Structure formats: structure tokens, C-alpha cells
Amino acid sequence: MTTKLILGAGLAALLLPAAASGEPTDREVQAIMKRDFHPHGQATMDRLDQDAVQRVCTDTRNKPPAELAKTLEADQYKTIRFPEGSLLGDWKKGAAIAWSGRGMQWQDDPKKPSGGGCYNCHEIGPERTSFGTIGPSLKQFGKLRGNTPGMQRYVYGKIYNAKAYSLCSEMPRFGYTRSLTEQQMKDLTAYLLDPASPVNK
Amino acid sequence: MRTIMLATVVALAPVAVHAQGSQFEHYQKMVAEGSPAELFAVEGEALWKKPQGPKHASLEKCDLGRGPGVLKGAYARLPRYFKDADRVMDLETRLLYCMETLQGRDRKEALKRPFGNADKPSEMEYLSAYIALQSRGFKLNPGLSHPKEREAYELGKALFHTRTGLWDFSCTTCHGTPGKRIRSSELPVLDDPKTVRPLMATWPAYRVSNSTFKTMQWRINDCFRQMRTPEPDFGSETVNAVNMFLTATARGATYRGPGTKR
Amino acid sequence: MSLDRRRMLRSAGALGALLVAGLLKPLAALAAWNKDAFTAKTVDGALKGLGVAGSEPNGGLTLDAPQIAENGAVVPIEISSSIPGTTSIAVVIEKNPFPLASKFDFMEGALPFVRLNVKMGETSHVRVIATAGGKSYTASKEVKVTIGGCGG
Amino acid sequence: MPGPMKMRATLAAGYTDVRVLMSHPMETGQRKGPDGKPVPMHFIQNVTVKVNGKTVIEGQTSQAVSRNPVFAFRLKGGQKGDKIEISWRDNEGESNSTEAAVA
């Protein structure tokens, strides 16, 4: 995978003394972090390896040059594995996944399924009054946009790898990082698009 | 004297303040006024004076930057460069250094349980409450003149913008844009003095969600946990640099902690 | 059990009955914990336990509480009464499993004012009841309990 | 052994402002401990405020008062040096008290 190749270069970073003034380079920061962190539970050290997306977004403070963004977004899109058939799972299960903020942290049991933490950042269904505002409101998502196969593909793909659509998006790449399973992502897609879901009432 | 004056101000504050500001601010303000933080300072004082370790020594001769045993205003001047250790240290990193040098304690033993819980707060938590309390009324003024202090600041700034971990977060994901919330918690922008000052003026703090006292080393550690990275070492250069960046950004704020947080 | 002890218990029971009936009011009873009121699972039960038959709203009784609490484990509330002769203030959290949270009796030398932190399991009205001159007055406010943080 | 208490009593406009902190778990009986078993109910039931030896406030509390309780009270008038004593007693019969002079 292209992304992995670019990432490899960062791994070889050596600890260079930081300049007496001025911000340290990415490479120096990486080396310091590698020295200062330790693995804990499922949170292993490879999580500190910056890939191309993280590196470019860090370097450009989330404003990548358009051409580069386009190329890397295309790379990211190639990582998405769309399942065959309908992408609409069980919206009820999706609602629970959207609410849970647990999962993938060092104290979490890796055998237990992770949550999506969607409500941390998005307003979604009317049944939850505590929701974040880091991401856009997804209120009535399917009611406003319909649930055509194209729309299902967009939602599933965005959950799988948000960076394929907007390179420096703050949204995690849930499928690409194996944080959510195929079924969980289908359930979330249903929570947003199924006409029976409270989101669309 | 200062603490007593503060208490009076609180008591005289009009009841109807909540007309201004957000609904969340009203909660934050009321919570801050009824803080159990000082209970932890009582235990912290006893720990400060308790002989421990192979050298059977207390921490009373620990130099937090203003001379051995001087606590008044010491917290407000941290993090800073310490010549004896040849590095930048925040309060807890310095306390650890004193445990090792003055008390002769093994680093591993002293760090066995740096973060406590409601049933059993940690030594670091008690001590931080006691020491921070004695900086009330002092302006936050971390060291920024030594090259290593500037280096720590620059590293902290770079770390603040570094996208990392399984979920590609950086500090700015949550703390870079004004007016954002995570669920119902309002998120302060952490590279803007206006929003960092009130925050750094009240850490360390009694944290309602944990029902216990929490420190900056913990606060930063817990952010990395939620960023899905591996765990930063206690007292590491990374954590000290982030703390330095935040404190330097808040420079000039009058310390009024230890406070109370959600 | 000895006969003496049994007899003693019986008379203690009789004394208790007299106390409930309000026929005897020893000073010591003030310091007790009103078990009936505190273990009641309904607002009505709690009020009955407190001996409050009915209460009316009064502007002299003020309750300050946040409209939204980010964490139900600590909800600060402040109550004060300017109703002349206020002798007690009780705090009832309507949707808590045991609604009565506290009751304060104010004697000569104290102002009818209290500030404390309470736990709330869910969004609920917080109701305060003040007693003055044998009458009861009430004020209430809804506190929305929300969930802050990252939920993990 | 009961944890510490801390009290402050200061003269304000026409009254004495009293603030007290109590170290107490205030267990509801609903919470599960690290062993998975529910932690038994353990909470302060009575709080008493005395001024120069005379009781002025009798409080009764339930498990719904937050962990590490904080109370603020107001006393009529008062003068510097008045002795304030606050004590608590919990459902397990444990108790503690603290004293302070009005400043």
C-alpha cells in the first residue's frame, strides 16, 4: 500500500538534538515520542508511526496542498473494502455503537467490540440530548438525503475511511484501523439511513 | 489570608449570576465554589512532612525552584529548568526527583502508583494539592529563559499539532477550534491565552467524574489514552513539554487552584 | 432473650408510638435520622415521612441550581429562605430512587441558608420545602443531567 | 479512621459565612467495587453546627449527598473569635468533628 511505504521512511528517524530555538522537526518529535511512550494493553508502539496522511496533515496544519490531498485521498479510497449487497445493517445495534465511546484504548478489553463514539462529535438521533459539535450535525440524515445504494456507499465509505473524502478530516478511519467490524459499520449506516431509525423520524 | 479572602468573595457573589454566560458555565462556576480540593491538601501536608524511603527523610528540603523547602509561590513558577537534574521539570517530575534523591527511593517504587482513584488517591495527588494551594494569588510564570526551557516550549507546541495514534488525533482535534463540545462538555481552545488561563489557573483539581484529586501529569496522560496512543511515561520529556506549552500560554494568569472540574 | 430485655423492648416500642403520634417530643429526637422519610421511594412518601401535608409556592424561598449539569455525581444547589420564622429546609430530588436528599433544622442563631452538592441519577426536578410557622412552602427547578466527556 | 475535615468561618455583611469540607465516600450501595461486589451503603446521616457550644443547625443527610461533602451555612451576626464546631455521624456510627474561630 502506498501509504505504508511513505510511512516506512519515518520509522528510520534518528534522535537528533532539537535546535536551541525554533520548532523541532516532525522526525525529531517522532523520535522523542518513541523514546517517551511505552506499550500498554492493546495500545502498542506502532500506533506512534505516522503514516503519510498524519504526516502531511501535521506538517501543513491540516491544510494540505490541493494536488497532494487529491492524490492521497485517492490512495485512501483504495483501502475501503465495500461488502457485497445491501449496506444497511440493524439500526438498533447501530444506535448503541454510535453512543458508546469505549474501545481501542489501553485499558479496554481488546476482545470486546469497540464503540464508534459518534455522539462525542455529532448530533444524530433525537433520543440523545448529550452530543458533541466537533463534527457536523447528522440529524435526519437519511430523511434529508434518501438511502439509495449510492448514499449507502458514501456513508459506509466515510465511516470506513474518512480521509478518502477529506484528507485532514478529524474523523478516525474506523474500517481502515480495524476499530469497527464490517457488521458494525453496516449497523451504523442503517442507524443513519434506515427510515425506521429514530434519526429519520 | 488570601484563601480566606477568596472564600468571602465567593459567599458574597450574587445568586443570579447565571443570567449571563452559558448554562454550562453556571454549572462549572457552582461546582468550583463547592470544591473538596482542600481536603487533599490536608493529607498532602502530612505526606510532605513524613519521613520515608531508605534515607528516612521527609520532602521538607525538596527544592521546587525557590530554594529548599520553599513552597510559597513555587507551583506558579513551574515547569522550569533545574540545574541539578539538567532538565525541565513540572511539579510531579520534581517531586519524583526529590523522592529519589532526598528519600533515596527507587524510581520504580515511587512510580508504582502515580495515579490513584477515589478510594485511594496517590501520593503525587495529595502532594500536588498541598503544594499548589500555596501558590494561590501568584501569577503563573514558568521558566522560559533557559535554552532547555525554550526547547521544551517548542517541543510542546509541535506535539500539540502532531497527528498521531490509531485514530489520527492531535490536541487540536478537540482543543483547536472555539465553541466546540465533546458530548456536553465544552472544549477549551488550548493555544489561546484567553481560554487556557482560567484552565491552568485551576489545575491540579478535584475532578468530579473521578471523585478524586487529579494532576496535570494525569490530565495529559488521559488525553493520550483517549487519542488511542500507547502510554506516555510519567515525568517524561513529552508530558513535561506539553505542560510547559500550556503553562507558558497561560502565563500571567493568577493562580486560584486547586480547583474543581467536571 | 431474657424476659427483662423483652419487656424493655416492648416499652421502647410504646414510647416510639407516642413519639410518632407527636405526643412526646424529647430534644434528643431532633438529632435522629428520619428513617421513614429517607427510605421512602416516592416523593409523597418522603413528604409524609417529614410530616408535610401540603405546601404552597413562595417567592421568599429561593433555589439556585444549574439548568444543566455535566455530571450527575455532583450537582451544586443553594437554598435560602427569607420567609419569617423559617425553621427547616428539606431537599427532594424527585426522580432519585430515594427522593429525600437532606433536611436541615435551623435554630436561633442560624440563617435559613444551605449550600451542598447532591447526586442525581437522571434529569429531574429538585424540590425544596421550607417550614415556617407550622406551614410549608415550596420551590422547584429542573436540572438536566447530561453526559460530558468522551464516554470512555 | 475517618478522613480529614476542613472548615472556614468568616465574617460577611451581617452574617458569618461557614464553609466545611468532609472527607467521606458517601456510598449509595449501588456501586460495584473492584471485586464486582456492591460496595455497602456508607454515608453521613447527621451534621451538627454549634456556635460557642450551642447547637444552631441540625442536618440530616442521605446517600444522595455527593462524595466528599461540602456544605456552606450562614449564621446570624457573629463576631471574630466565635467558636464554631461542626460534627458528622454516619450510618456505621463513625463520626468526626472540627473547630474553627470566626476570622
XYZ file of C-alpha atoms in Angstrom:
718
model
C 0.000 0.000 0.000
C 1.325 3.425 -0.925
C 0.584 4.858 2.479
C 2.608 2.189 4.223
C 5.614 2.890 2.013
C 5.731 6.564 2.829
C 5.240 5.699 6.463
C 8.330 3.491 6.400
C 10.640 6.443 5.931
C 9.522 7.890 9.286
C 10.466 4.729 11.137
C 14.135 5.177 10.379
C 14.199 8.526 12.154
C 17.146 9.088 14.427
C 17.091 11.108 17.603
C 18.618 14.409 16.592
C 19.207 17.067 19.209
C 16.432 19.620 18.948
C 17.589 23.050 17.907
C 18.056 25.524 20.747
C 15.272 27.607 19.296
C 12.619 27.001 16.712
C 10.195 24.148 16.492
C 11.651 20.645 16.248
C 11.098 18.764 13.021
C 8.489 16.052 12.663
C 11.236 13.482 12.664
C 12.621 14.751 15.973
C 9.163 14.775 17.532
C 8.606 11.195 16.396
C 11.891 10.059 17.923
C 11.157 11.756 21.239
C 7.698 10.218 21.404
C 9.065 6.766 20.637
C 11.504 7.153 23.499
C 8.908 8.559 25.934
C 5.998 6.156 25.444
C 5.522 2.544 26.413
C 3.018 -0.025 25.151
C 0.017 -0.545 27.401
C -2.576 -3.252 26.746
C -3.727 -3.199 23.149
C -2.122 0.236 22.599
C 1.126 -0.884 21.017
C 4.048 1.302 19.965
C 3.300 1.044 16.236
C 0.414 3.411 16.864
C 3.021 6.179 17.010
C 4.237 5.505 13.462
C 2.923 8.421 11.439
C 1.581 7.455 8.035
C 1.502 9.789 5.046
C -1.884 11.232 5.980
C -0.859 12.045 9.540
C 2.486 13.424 8.429
C 1.079 15.699 5.725
C -1.732 16.949 7.955
C 0.731 17.644 10.787
C 3.177 19.452 8.525
C 0.542 21.588 6.854
C -1.542 22.139 9.993
C -4.441 20.362 8.291
C -4.262 22.481 5.145
C -2.605 20.201 2.560
C -1.908 21.496 -0.954
C -4.872 20.546 -3.171
C -2.933 18.317 -5.579
C -1.269 16.311 -2.829
C -4.565 15.997 -0.982
C -6.246 14.621 -4.082
C -3.547 12.011 -4.641
C -3.536 10.861 -1.032
C -7.339 10.828 -0.851
C -7.383 8.536 -3.874
C -4.875 6.263 -2.084
C -7.087 6.225 0.977
C -10.174 5.429 -1.098
C -8.452 2.299 -2.380
C -8.258 0.974 1.188
C -12.045 0.802 1.535
C -13.495 -2.705 1.258
C -17.167 -2.418 0.369
C -19.145 -5.573 1.217
C -21.440 -7.155 -1.371
C -25.150 -6.398 -1.297
C -27.062 -4.037 0.966
C -25.002 -1.903 3.329
C -27.899 -1.414 5.729
C -27.496 -3.458 8.922
C -29.513 -3.228 12.133
C -30.150 0.409 13.120
C -30.860 -0.576 16.728
C -27.389 -2.026 17.099
C -26.049 0.972 15.218
C -27.616 3.310 17.789
C -25.706 1.585 20.600
C -22.425 1.675 18.652
C -22.923 5.385 17.916
C -23.382 6.116 21.617
C -20.510 4.063 23.039
C -17.260 5.968 23.437
C -15.317 2.921 24.575
C -12.828 0.859 22.642
C -9.246 0.740 21.325
C -7.831 2.445 24.424
C -5.093 0.884 26.518
C -7.442 -0.149 29.329
C -10.113 -1.591 27.044
C -10.528 -5.338 26.656
C -9.483 -5.982 23.030
C -11.890 -8.927 22.860
C -14.880 -6.672 23.416
C -16.246 -4.806 20.386
C -15.327 -1.151 20.179
C -17.808 1.693 20.132
C -17.900 4.309 17.419
C -18.037 7.277 19.786
C -20.144 9.071 17.152
C -22.097 11.138 19.695
C -18.835 12.504 21.074
C -18.688 14.717 17.981
C -22.055 14.584 16.167
C -25.663 15.325 16.887
C -27.527 12.304 15.464
C -30.823 10.991 16.842
C -33.403 12.836 18.947
C -33.133 10.221 21.700
C -29.781 11.591 22.896
C -29.505 15.030 24.383
C -25.760 14.858 25.059
C -23.870 15.221 21.801
C -20.711 16.882 20.623
C -20.226 19.532 17.980
C -16.753 18.769 16.607
C -18.352 17.200 13.542
C -21.442 18.368 11.653
C -24.958 17.548 12.834
C -26.278 14.329 11.293
C -29.842 14.984 12.404
C -32.397 13.442 9.988
C -29.513 12.312 7.842
C -31.387 9.761 5.738
C -34.650 11.684 5.682
C -32.890 14.601 4.023
C -30.695 12.574 1.689
C -32.543 9.343 0.959
C -30.992 5.891 1.230
C -30.087 4.996 -2.335
C -27.251 2.475 -2.857
C -25.014 5.449 -3.702
C -25.837 7.141 -0.412
C -25.268 3.872 1.473
C -21.877 3.569 -0.186
C -20.989 7.123 0.747
C -21.904 6.647 4.422
C -20.219 3.254 4.707
C -17.125 4.542 2.936
C -16.912 7.641 5.086
C -17.072 5.554 8.265
C -14.520 3.119 6.840
C -12.023 5.804 5.887
C -12.990 9.449 6.295
C -9.601 10.503 4.923
C -10.619 9.230 1.481
C -13.120 12.091 1.313
C -11.276 14.847 3.150
C -7.614 14.210 3.808
C -7.232 16.007 7.122
C -10.701 15.232 8.478
C -10.719 14.902 12.279
C -12.763 11.702 11.969
C -10.984 8.393 12.655
C -10.646 5.762 9.930
C -12.802 3.140 11.631
C -12.575 0.420 8.985
C -9.007 1.056 7.883
C -7.762 0.835 11.503
C -9.938 -2.244 12.205
C -11.622 -0.321 15.024
C -15.089 -1.336 13.833
C -16.096 -4.544 12.061
C -17.888 -4.709 8.728
C -21.143 -5.570 10.526
C -20.769 -2.666 12.972
C -20.220 -0.232 10.095
C -23.308 -1.598 8.342
C -25.303 -1.149 11.558
C -24.123 2.454 11.783
C -25.021 3.035 8.148
C -28.523 1.757 8.941
C -28.760 3.998 12.005
C -28.188 6.990 9.714
C -30.178 5.845 6.671
C -32.893 3.358 7.632
C -36.314 5.070 7.508
C -37.267 3.153 10.677
C -34.317 4.640 12.622
C -35.202 7.406 15.110
C -32.654 9.567 13.278
C -35.112 9.839 10.387
C -38.351 10.210 12.333
C -5.087 35.162 54.428
C -5.557 35.074 50.724
C -7.622 31.901 50.855
C -9.898 33.380 53.459
C -10.481 36.459 51.335
C -11.380 34.270 48.397
C -13.950 32.398 50.422
C -15.617 35.666 51.348
C -15.789 36.775 47.758
C -17.467 33.511 46.871
C -20.013 33.886 49.625
C -20.897 37.389 48.533
C -21.296 36.512 44.880
C -24.888 37.226 43.880
C -27.106 34.228 43.336
C -28.381 35.387 39.965
C -25.061 35.330 38.098
C -26.326 32.642 35.766
C -28.278 35.188 33.782
C -25.068 35.752 31.852
C -22.891 33.074 30.295
C -23.901 29.639 29.079
C -25.851 27.117 31.079
C -22.679 25.061 31.278
C -20.740 27.966 32.746
C -23.254 28.209 35.557
C -22.642 24.571 36.442
C -18.868 24.972 36.234
C -18.989 28.028 38.447
C -21.190 26.420 41.105
C -19.050 23.287 41.126
C -15.887 25.339 41.556
C -17.337 27.137 44.557
C -18.059 23.916 46.408
C -14.742 22.181 45.978
C -13.438 19.446 48.249
C -9.917 20.026 46.825
C -8.544 21.391 50.071
C -9.207 18.127 51.882
C -6.474 16.613 49.762
C -4.097 19.371 50.765
C -4.502 18.370 54.411
C -3.261 14.853 53.620
C -0.596 16.291 51.327
C 0.907 18.329 54.130
C 1.232 15.235 56.295
C 2.929 13.363 53.438
C 5.314 16.255 52.762
C 6.494 16.065 56.364
C 6.542 12.277 56.690
C 9.984 10.608 56.708
C 10.052 7.886 54.055
C 12.398 5.748 51.982
C 15.814 4.228 52.776
C 17.100 7.614 53.930
C 14.119 8.003 56.251
C 13.793 11.609 55.152
C 10.805 13.841 54.544
C 10.382 16.020 51.470
C 10.691 19.199 53.520
C 14.071 20.027 51.993
C 12.862 19.475 48.422
C 13.769 22.431 46.215
C 10.888 23.261 43.907
C 12.795 26.136 42.386
C 12.586 28.800 45.051
C 15.024 27.158 47.459
C 14.889 24.029 49.640
C 11.504 23.728 51.332
C 10.109 26.992 49.947
C 6.538 26.321 48.878
C 5.038 29.793 48.707
C 4.522 30.594 45.028
C 6.647 27.630 43.911
C 3.962 25.893 41.871
C 3.197 29.050 39.896
C 6.805 29.091 38.631
C 6.749 25.572 37.217
C 7.650 23.954 34.892
C 11.216 25.260 34.853
C 14.788 24.188 34.277
C 16.615 22.607 37.235
C 20.368 22.712 37.095
C 20.889 19.734 39.417
C 18.853 17.483 37.139
C 19.813 19.348 33.939
C 16.285 19.243 32.624
C 12.912 20.949 32.614
C 10.566 19.620 35.282
C 6.980 20.189 36.275
C 5.768 19.737 39.841
C 5.340 15.989 39.780
C 8.553 15.326 37.895
C 10.363 17.398 40.507
C 8.633 15.587 43.373
C 9.757 12.295 41.882
C 13.307 13.655 41.693
C 13.148 14.615 45.385
C 11.771 11.196 46.340
C 14.755 9.622 44.600
C 17.456 11.977 45.825
C 16.293 13.095 49.289
C 14.444 9.967 50.370
C 16.641 7.550 48.460
C 13.611 5.858 46.973
C 13.779 3.647 43.933
C 12.173 5.274 40.895
C 10.098 2.188 40.150
C 8.812 2.000 43.710
C 7.961 5.705 43.763
C 6.126 5.347 40.452
C 4.261 2.179 41.306
C 1.024 4.077 41.529
C 1.347 7.649 40.253
C -2.400 7.962 39.577
C -4.817 7.000 42.304
C -8.567 6.659 42.488
C -11.384 7.809 44.736
C -10.792 5.029 47.229
C -7.057 5.561 47.351
C -5.594 8.760 45.932
C -1.885 8.676 45.132
C 0.993 10.339 46.957
C 1.540 12.624 43.947
C -2.088 13.733 44.066
C -2.057 14.590 47.765
C 1.285 16.369 47.499
C 0.212 18.351 44.427
C -2.898 19.590 46.217
C -0.831 20.775 49.185
C 1.858 22.463 47.123
C -0.400 24.070 44.515
C -2.597 25.560 47.242
C 0.383 27.624 48.364
C 0.584 29.377 45.029
C -2.879 30.887 45.277
C -2.704 34.515 44.292
C 0.613 34.124 42.450
C 0.868 34.744 38.735
C 1.728 31.753 36.551
C 5.262 32.346 35.421
C 7.044 29.214 34.169
C 10.729 29.385 33.255
C 11.226 30.477 29.668
C 14.721 31.938 29.604
C 16.996 28.884 29.704
C 17.568 27.275 26.274
C 16.147 23.987 27.575
C 13.019 25.789 28.714
C 12.526 27.301 25.255
C 13.227 23.897 23.760
C 10.517 22.344 25.947
C 8.075 25.028 24.877
C 8.814 24.440 21.193
C 8.531 20.680 21.584
C 5.220 21.117 23.397
C 3.939 23.323 20.618
C 4.969 20.767 17.990
C 3.369 17.935 19.973
C 0.190 19.971 20.242
C -0.179 19.836 16.465
C 1.105 16.282 15.893
C -1.494 13.953 14.453
C -0.827 10.520 15.845
C -2.263 7.364 17.340
C -4.704 4.849 15.953
C -7.372 7.487 15.317
C -5.208 10.280 13.824
C -5.965 12.771 16.592
C -3.847 15.713 17.657
C -4.501 18.010 20.617
C -6.108 20.399 18.147
C -8.740 17.821 17.159
C -10.594 18.712 20.342
C -8.793 21.835 21.541
C -8.063 23.809 18.396
C -11.361 25.434 17.407
C -13.514 27.695 19.584
C -17.083 26.796 20.516
C -16.821 23.019 20.223
C -18.160 20.365 22.567
C -17.429 16.720 23.223
C -20.838 15.359 24.211
C -21.988 18.010 26.656
C -18.531 19.182 27.733
C -17.375 22.481 26.320
C -13.859 22.216 24.944
C -11.380 24.972 25.677
C -9.003 26.051 22.918
C -5.593 25.331 24.372
C -3.308 27.516 22.309
C -5.215 30.708 23.031
C -4.189 32.527 26.237
C -7.753 33.709 26.777
C -9.076 30.168 27.162
C -6.008 28.492 28.666
C -5.582 30.973 31.502
C -8.688 30.082 33.502
C -7.846 26.432 32.981
C -4.221 26.439 34.061
C -5.143 28.754 36.933
C -7.188 25.922 38.441
C -5.217 22.709 37.779
C -4.422 20.470 39.617
C -8.032 19.914 40.631
C -10.695 17.808 42.256
C -12.346 16.077 39.332
C -15.997 15.261 39.800
C -16.014 12.461 37.190
C -13.286 10.667 39.126
C -14.497 11.771 42.595
C -10.893 12.486 43.445
C -7.973 14.840 43.028
C -6.143 14.870 39.702
C -2.892 16.372 38.463
C -1.528 17.724 35.170
C 0.601 14.616 34.544
C -2.620 12.655 34.783
C -4.616 15.104 32.661
C -2.144 14.884 29.799
C -1.798 11.108 30.172
C -5.574 10.752 29.980
C -5.742 12.801 26.781
C -3.242 10.424 25.153
C -5.342 7.481 26.338
C -8.326 8.904 24.507
C -6.150 9.672 21.487
C -5.540 5.911 21.306
C -1.759 6.162 21.544
C 0.440 3.982 23.738
C 1.025 5.428 27.224
C 3.459 8.273 27.898
C 5.962 7.690 30.701
C 5.302 9.605 33.914
C 7.516 12.673 34.094
C 8.783 12.158 30.537
C 10.069 14.974 28.348
C 6.946 14.647 26.196
C 4.493 15.206 29.047
C 6.620 17.987 30.533
C 6.804 19.709 27.160
C 3.024 19.654 26.700
C 2.622 21.001 30.232
C 5.205 23.710 29.507
C 3.418 24.738 26.320
C 0.096 25.034 28.160
C 1.513 26.851 31.186
C 3.548 29.246 29.052
C 0.443 30.039 27.001
C -1.392 30.769 30.255
C 1.448 32.923 31.601
C 0.314 35.888 33.663
C -2.886 34.272 34.909
C -3.359 34.468 38.658
C -3.331 31.009 40.160
C -6.516 30.285 42.113
C -6.467 26.495 42.362
C -6.536 23.776 43.239
C -9.909 23.882 41.546
C -12.762 21.583 40.687
C -13.501 20.158 37.267
C -16.329 18.263 35.689
C -33.741 -13.339 75.006
C -34.325 -12.589 78.669
C -37.720 -11.595 79.918
C -36.363 -8.261 81.108
C -34.972 -7.418 77.711
C -38.222 -8.348 76.022
C -40.163 -6.147 78.406
C -37.776 -3.302 77.778
C -38.188 -3.620 74.021
C -41.938 -3.601 74.353
C -41.902 -0.401 76.342
C -39.460 1.119 73.866
C -41.992 0.307 71.172
C -44.697 2.014 73.133
C -42.514 5.072 73.549
C -41.871 5.049 69.804
C -45.589 5.027 69.115
C -46.052 8.026 71.370
C -43.259 9.845 69.547
C -44.812 9.155 66.159
C -48.129 10.398 67.436
C -46.341 13.610 68.378
C -47.347 13.258 71.992
C -43.802 13.333 73.251
C -41.010 15.407 71.789
C -37.770 14.923 73.635
C -34.897 17.122 72.472
C -32.840 14.053 71.611
C -35.270 13.160 68.837
C -34.060 16.149 66.857
C -30.662 14.590 66.278
C -32.105 11.321 64.990
C -32.237 10.309 61.366
C -35.720 10.295 59.907
C -35.646 6.765 58.533
C -39.233 6.775 57.271
C -38.683 9.882 55.197
C -35.218 8.964 53.930
C -36.092 5.418 52.890
C -39.341 6.408 51.156
C -39.222 5.617 47.446
C -41.732 8.237 46.352
C -41.935 11.982 46.779
C -45.263 11.604 48.576
C -43.763 9.024 50.903
C -40.855 11.312 51.697
C -43.145 14.264 52.378
C -45.363 12.118 54.558
C -42.311 10.989 56.491
C -41.369 14.619 57.001
C -44.884 15.397 58.208
C -45.544 17.781 55.323
C -49.204 17.614 54.337
C -49.304 20.295 51.684
C -47.097 23.140 50.617
C -47.518 26.318 48.638
C -45.061 28.200 46.410
C -43.482 31.276 47.960
C -41.151 33.808 46.368
C -39.235 34.111 49.626
C -37.836 30.639 49.146
C -35.089 30.593 46.535
C -33.322 27.663 44.992
C -30.241 28.134 42.859
C -29.249 25.119 40.792
C -27.686 24.726 37.365
C -30.110 24.152 34.484
C -27.698 21.642 33.027
C -25.274 19.503 34.996
C -22.432 17.887 33.096
C -22.165 15.210 35.719
C -24.910 13.902 37.966
C -22.390 12.888 40.643
C -22.058 16.484 41.765
C -24.936 18.900 41.366
C -24.424 22.008 43.484
C -27.550 23.590 44.942
C -28.034 26.622 47.135
C -31.188 27.331 49.090
C -32.151 30.332 51.149
C -35.386 31.489 52.691
C -36.464 34.991 53.599
C -39.813 33.727 54.881
C -40.012 34.900 58.508
C -39.662 32.133 61.059
C -38.220 29.524 58.708
C -37.157 26.591 60.852
C -36.307 23.908 58.315
C -35.400 23.257 54.709
C -35.659 19.853 53.016
C -34.251 18.866 49.618
C -36.164 16.367 47.498
C -34.860 15.081 44.155
C -37.995 13.809 42.515
C -36.538 11.090 40.290
C -33.882 9.726 42.631
C -34.548 6.175 43.906
C -34.861 7.676 47.394
C -36.099 11.221 46.763
C -35.259 12.858 50.103
C -31.621 14.007 49.986
C -31.358 16.126 53.116
C -33.163 18.115 55.734
C -31.801 20.954 57.823
C -33.293 22.353 61.014
C -32.310 25.909 61.814
C -32.341 27.142 65.381
C -31.853 30.578 66.898
C -28.508 31.887 65.649
C -28.619 30.354 62.167
C -29.929 31.815 58.931
C -32.128 29.535 56.805
C -29.465 29.028 54.165
C -27.581 25.992 52.949
C -25.416 25.072 50.035
C -24.476 21.493 49.217
C -23.663 19.068 46.401
C -26.108 16.287 45.597
C -26.160 13.266 43.305
C -28.781 12.970 40.602
C -29.354 9.733 38.705
C -31.184 11.432 35.840
C -32.801 14.675 34.741
C -35.277 15.644 37.433
C -36.961 18.434 39.325
C -35.210 19.384 42.510
C -37.800 20.460 45.049
C -37.090 22.269 48.282
C -39.565 22.569 51.113
C -39.273 25.147 53.857
C -41.245 25.121 57.068
C -42.148 28.392 58.758
C -44.706 28.959 61.496
C -46.148 25.478 61.067
C -46.735 25.963 57.335
C -44.811 24.522 54.412
C -43.581 26.363 51.341
C -42.006 25.024 48.215
C -39.821 25.964 45.265
C -38.511 23.739 42.488
C -36.268 23.741 39.483
C -35.483 21.238 36.776
C -31.875 20.148 36.450
C -30.938 18.392 33.218
C -28.337 15.738 33.823
C -26.212 15.255 30.732
C -23.122 13.273 29.943
C -19.894 15.043 29.315
C -16.542 13.722 28.169
C -15.743 11.000 25.696
C -17.816 8.241 27.276
C -14.813 6.043 27.682
C -10.372 6.120 60.718
C -12.433 8.979 59.326
C -10.696 11.246 56.810
C -9.940 14.901 57.420
C -12.366 17.803 57.695
C -11.703 21.419 56.896
C -13.694 24.444 57.921
C -13.565 28.157 57.338
C -15.702 30.730 59.131
C -15.529 34.352 58.073
C -17.489 37.483 58.877
C -19.562 38.748 55.956
C -22.109 41.553 55.682
C -24.320 40.940 58.722
C -23.682 37.233 58.988
C -20.965 34.645 59.411
C -20.168 32.536 56.399
C -19.242 28.950 57.247
C -17.836 26.505 54.730
C -16.981 22.939 55.639
C -15.401 20.053 53.741
C -15.738 16.457 54.891
C -13.805 13.508 53.581
C -16.342 10.698 53.173
C -17.134 8.105 50.450
C -20.941 8.608 50.661
C -21.513 5.163 49.181
C -25.008 4.595 47.799
C -24.842 0.814 47.906
C -25.344 0.781 44.131
C -21.704 0.964 43.086
C -19.684 -2.175 42.402
C -16.209 -2.473 43.853
C -13.129 -3.847 42.044
C -14.172 -7.373 43.136
C -17.524 -6.999 41.365
C -19.476 -6.994 44.617
C -21.616 -3.985 45.523
C -19.915 -1.609 47.944
C -22.163 -1.407 51.031
C -24.053 1.800 51.783
C -21.910 4.128 53.827
C -22.978 7.714 54.244
C -23.187 10.611 56.645
C -26.589 10.865 58.309
C -26.203 13.750 60.707
C -24.394 17.058 60.564
C -24.413 19.406 63.544
C -23.272 23.023 63.695
C -22.581 24.614 67.057
C -21.638 28.187 67.918
C -19.874 28.663 71.267
C -21.257 25.311 72.370
C -24.864 25.954 71.358
C -26.438 23.911 68.543
C -27.734 26.135 65.739
C -28.144 23.740 62.805
C -29.104 20.064 62.762
C -28.790 18.488 59.333
C -29.900 15.042 58.233
C -28.467 13.676 55.019
C -28.905 10.687 52.723
C -26.617 8.802 50.353
C -27.645 11.329 47.682
C -25.197 13.878 49.060
C -22.071 13.842 46.850
C -18.846 12.128 47.827
C -16.593 14.328 49.973
C -19.458 16.571 51.111
C -19.133 20.345 51.037
C -21.607 22.499 52.962
C -21.985 26.221 53.303
C -24.067 27.690 56.130
C -24.798 31.207 57.344
C -25.003 32.253 60.947
C -26.741 35.349 62.232
C -24.352 38.180 63.103
C -21.365 36.772 64.907
C -18.014 38.203 65.815
C -14.360 37.454 65.399
C -13.264 34.651 67.675
C -16.671 32.949 67.969
C -16.027 29.240 68.218
C -17.721 27.176 65.518
C -17.851 23.408 65.813
C -19.138 21.088 63.106
C -19.523 17.358 63.529
C -20.889 14.485 61.498
C -22.001 10.938 62.181
C -22.554 8.238 59.564
C -24.735 5.123 59.272
C -21.918 2.948 60.594
C -21.604 5.017 63.746
C -18.369 6.673 62.681
C -18.022 10.337 63.432
C -15.671 13.287 63.220
C -15.655 16.926 64.146
C -13.696 20.093 63.589
C -13.481 23.513 65.190
C -12.553 26.959 63.990
C -12.716 30.504 65.282
C -14.510 33.104 63.189
C -11.975 35.217 61.308
